[in-house]
Amino acid sequence: MTCQPTNVPPAREIDIPAMREKYRHERDKRLRREGQKQYVQPVDDFKSVYEGDPHMPVQPREALTREVDVAVLGAGISGILAAVELKKAGVTGVCNIDHAGDFGGVWYWNRYPGIQCDNDAYCYLPLLEEMGYMPSKKFADGAEIYAYCQSIGRRFELYDNAIFHTLVEGLRWDESILRWRIITDCGDDIRARYVIMANGLLNIPKLPGIPGIHTFKGKMFHTARWEYDYSGGSSSNPVLDKLADKRVGIIGTGATALQAIPYLGRYAKQLYVLQRTPSTVDQRINPPTDPEWVKTLKPGWQAERHANFQRGAIEGFLPGDIDHVCDFWTEVNRNLAAELAAQGWPELSMEEFMARREEMDYRVMERMRQRVASMVKDQQTAEALKPYYRFSCKRPLSNDDYYDTFNLPNVTLIDVSATKGVEAMTEKGFIAHGIEHEVDCMVFASGFEVSSDLDRRWGFEVFEGRDGVSIYDHWADGYKTLHGMMTHGFPNLFFIGYYQGGLNASTTEQYHRQTIHCAYIISEALGRGVAAVEPSREAQDAYVSHFRDVAIDLTDFQRECTPSYYNNESETITGSDGRQKFRNFLGETYGLGWTAFEKLLQDWRDKGALDGLVLCPSPATRAPFRQQNRRPS
Ligand code: NDP
């Protein structure tokens, strides 16, 4: 069935200027001067975040001494893709290193009840055609994704070299051997010719710095380390029967909390949901994969779906487009395209187009608010659950059980927006609106170090390139890269993630394209007998300058948003151009769009000249190489 636009209220029924003011008021209520510093790292009662593994016992082992061609730091989806693409490019000696006990990354650690992917699985799961795999439904369960990650590991024989249950704590370039020395929590001596940073975006849990958090004497855990021993049930059978006589509080109403709350509401004696900012929650619509649809798919379908999703979620549909993904991610653009089509696709300036898009944004958000009102019986609770901000200010979500949970007699929503978060914790529970609520357990669905400083995000104390230069100093004024993946002074090092490249609507597709590029460079360098490779300062400067010339400044949009990791908790930093900006959790993104960025990389590879890279052929020629790389900045 062709995807239809949604039934949103007409613009005339919304007083947009008044709503804009309401959005600002809701934002201001939540602004905290501390910005990112309101969060703390898990210590004491939360040591399990760094130590141990609730899913698999950690076996003590001797320190390793190992020499590898490529160390891929991470065994989540980006690390898996890096290893796969290296293998496909003929590079052997690839080793994934991960804190977890297996492949999977976030899907390894996060096994809280209800975990599913909020993205279309036919886009999110990489290599579907190659693996001959089809997800069982549109929004796949966490367990299915984890199993799929393992199956890629087996298929591409990634297990042979992988080092698990090993936390990388630092990296140091050793010029005398032209290798990276990898510092781990197991005291290993691992030397790698190349390193790929595939450490993900959601790898380090964070906690709200609530006064008294560690005085609480009851049970506490972060959702990324769910304790089924305490709650009862298991990740495969989340019947949380041990909570039947427990009073539980959960902090957070983001993507994670939203999936766990229906389970907590169903099983706990009493559940308090502590909400600072409501999420936007649409219906899920999660049918099993239709085998008849699968039969219609032609080779190359996944790439086409990615391109379609890119237009649906970010760039806007073109005349004649059909929305294949057809969910809440693509709603604004789908509705807008339907209206423009009905008007014969009028010529619009960029300003006019953005104004139309903004109007549709208000209409979609109004539909979401009406949805809450129609589902939640207590109107005060319903009002507190309504989101008042632009659609892309926070991550949109879908769930069919969330709102109904607030109709249960044992579930209480406590809106802590007026105090900018939970006021305090005590030995017995938490304080909200000056009242102490006693609980047996507090669950922290408080997210991850997504937009904090790099050292916190990576968890590396030491990260030194040539001449002992720290990456944190090197990038103190912002990223300086070639194509967002390599940086001068840090030879043989690649970054997968959100630094200074194109933005794809599908995180995993973006990672995949980056890994293909890195694998190409590494295989070429190895094939040419190159000992070390890095961008020249000139090439890097030229890329950064081009990047900044075409950049789209999102500062005004982000300023209007309610605080979250999407806008660095509304905390500004000084941008590379000296202006105050919000650190985007997606890094700096290429202003000409994903397709243009992909073409830039493809053209660069097609040329085969490794333009802009300085190649050090062998240790014998190291001296001139060093001189070349020591030009004054
Ligand atoms: P988030 O950072 O999105 O949410 C953290 C929650 O904690 C927010 O509701 C936040 O409120 C709340 N919070 C923080 N501090 C306080 C405080 N002092 N008092 C009260 N509440 C507080 O983390 P999640 O783990 O939910 O999600 C992180 C990301 O993980 C998602 O955005 C998504 O990208 C990914 N994810 C993806 C899934 C998928 O299906 N693909 C599923 C789950 C997660 P406030 O909003 O006010 O800051």
CSV table of N, CA and C in Angstrom, one decimal, residues 113-114 238-241 243-244 259-271 399-402 404-405 408 410-411:
chain,number,residue,atom,x,y,z
A,113,PRO,N,14.3,-4.3,29.5
A,113,PRO,CA,13.0,-4.9,28.9
A,113,PRO,C,12.5,-4.0,27.9
A,114,GLY,N,12.0,-4.6,26.8
A,114,GLY,CA,11.4,-3.8,25.7
A,114,GLY,C,12.3,-3.3,24.7
A,238,PRO,N,11.3,-10.9,29.6
A,238,PRO,CA,11.3,-9.8,30.6
A,238,PRO,C,10.0,-9.7,31.5
A,239,VAL,N,9.8,-10.8,32.2
A,239,VAL,CA,8.7,-10.8,33.2
A,239,VAL,C,9.4,-10.4,34.5
A,240,LEU,N,9.1,-9.1,34.9
A,240,LEU,CA,9.9,-8.6,36.0
A,240,LEU,C,9.2,-8.9,37.3
A,241,ASP,N,9.0,-10.2,37.6
A,241,ASP,CA,8.1,-10.6,38.7
A,241,ASP,C,8.7,-10.2,40.1
A,243,LEU,N,9.6,-7.5,41.0
A,243,LEU,CA,9.3,-6.1,41.3
A,243,LEU,C,7.8,-6.0,41.9
A,244,ALA,N,7.2,-7.1,42.0
A,244,ALA,CA,5.8,-7.1,42.5
A,244,ALA,C,5.6,-6.4,43.8
A,259,GLN,N,10.9,2.7,26.3
A,259,GLN,CA,10.7,1.3,26.0
A,259,GLN,C,10.6,0.4,27.3
A,260,ALA,N,11.3,0.9,28.4
A,260,ALA,CA,11.3,0.1,29.6
A,260,ALA,C,10.1,0.4,30.5
A,261,ILE,N,9.6,1.6,30.4
A,261,ILE,CA,8.5,2.1,31.3
A,261,ILE,C,7.2,1.2,31.2
A,262,PRO,N,6.8,0.7,30.0
A,262,PRO,CA,5.6,-0.1,30.0
A,262,PRO,C,5.8,-1.4,30.8
A,263,TYR,N,7.1,-1.9,30.8
A,263,TYR,CA,7.4,-3.2,31.6
A,263,TYR,C,7.4,-2.9,33.1
A,264,LEU,N,8.0,-1.8,33.4
A,264,LEU,CA,8.0,-1.4,34.9
A,264,LEU,C,6.6,-1.2,35.4
A,265,GLY,N,5.8,-0.5,34.6
A,265,GLY,CA,4.5,-0.2,35.0
A,265,GLY,C,3.6,-1.5,35.2
A,266,ARG,N,3.9,-2.4,34.3
A,266,ARG,CA,3.2,-3.7,34.3
A,266,ARG,C,3.5,-4.5,35.6
A,267,TYR,N,4.8,-4.5,36.0
A,267,TYR,CA,5.2,-5.4,37.1
A,267,TYR,C,5.5,-4.8,38.4
A,268,ALA,N,5.8,-3.5,38.5
A,268,ALA,CA,6.2,-2.9,39.8
A,268,ALA,C,4.9,-2.7,40.6
A,269,LYS,N,5.1,-2.7,41.9
A,269,LYS,CA,4.0,-2.4,42.8
A,269,LYS,C,3.6,-0.9,42.6
A,270,GLN,N,4.6,-0.1,42.5
A,270,GLN,CA,4.4,1.3,42.3
A,270,GLN,C,5.5,1.8,41.4
A,271,LEU,N,5.2,2.6,40.4
A,271,LEU,CA,6.2,3.2,39.5
A,271,LEU,C,6.0,4.7,39.5
A,399,ASN,N,5.9,4.2,20.2
A,399,ASN,CA,5.7,3.1,21.1
A,399,ASN,C,4.2,3.0,21.4
A,400,ASP,N,3.7,1.7,21.3
A,400,ASP,CA,2.2,1.5,21.4
A,400,ASP,C,1.8,1.4,22.9
A,401,ASP,N,2.7,1.2,23.8
A,401,ASP,CA,2.3,0.9,25.2
A,401,ASP,C,2.6,2.1,26.2
A,402,TYR,N,3.3,3.0,25.7
A,402,TYR,CA,3.8,4.0,26.6
A,402,TYR,C,2.7,4.9,27.3
A,404,ASP,N,-0.5,4.4,27.4
A,404,ASP,CA,-1.4,3.6,28.2
A,404,ASP,C,-0.9,3.3,29.6
A,405,THR,N,0.4,3.2,29.7
A,405,THR,CA,1.0,2.9,31.0
A,405,THR,C,0.5,3.9,32.1
A,408,LEU,N,-2.5,3.3,34.3
A,408,LEU,CA,-2.5,2.3,35.3
A,408,LEU,C,-2.5,2.9,36.7
A,410,ASN,N,-1.1,2.1,39.4
A,410,ASN,CA,0.2,2.1,40.2
A,410,ASN,C,1.3,2.9,39.5
A,411,VAL,N,0.9,3.7,38.5
A,411,VAL,CA,1.9,4.5,37.8
A,411,VAL,C,1.6,6.0,38.0
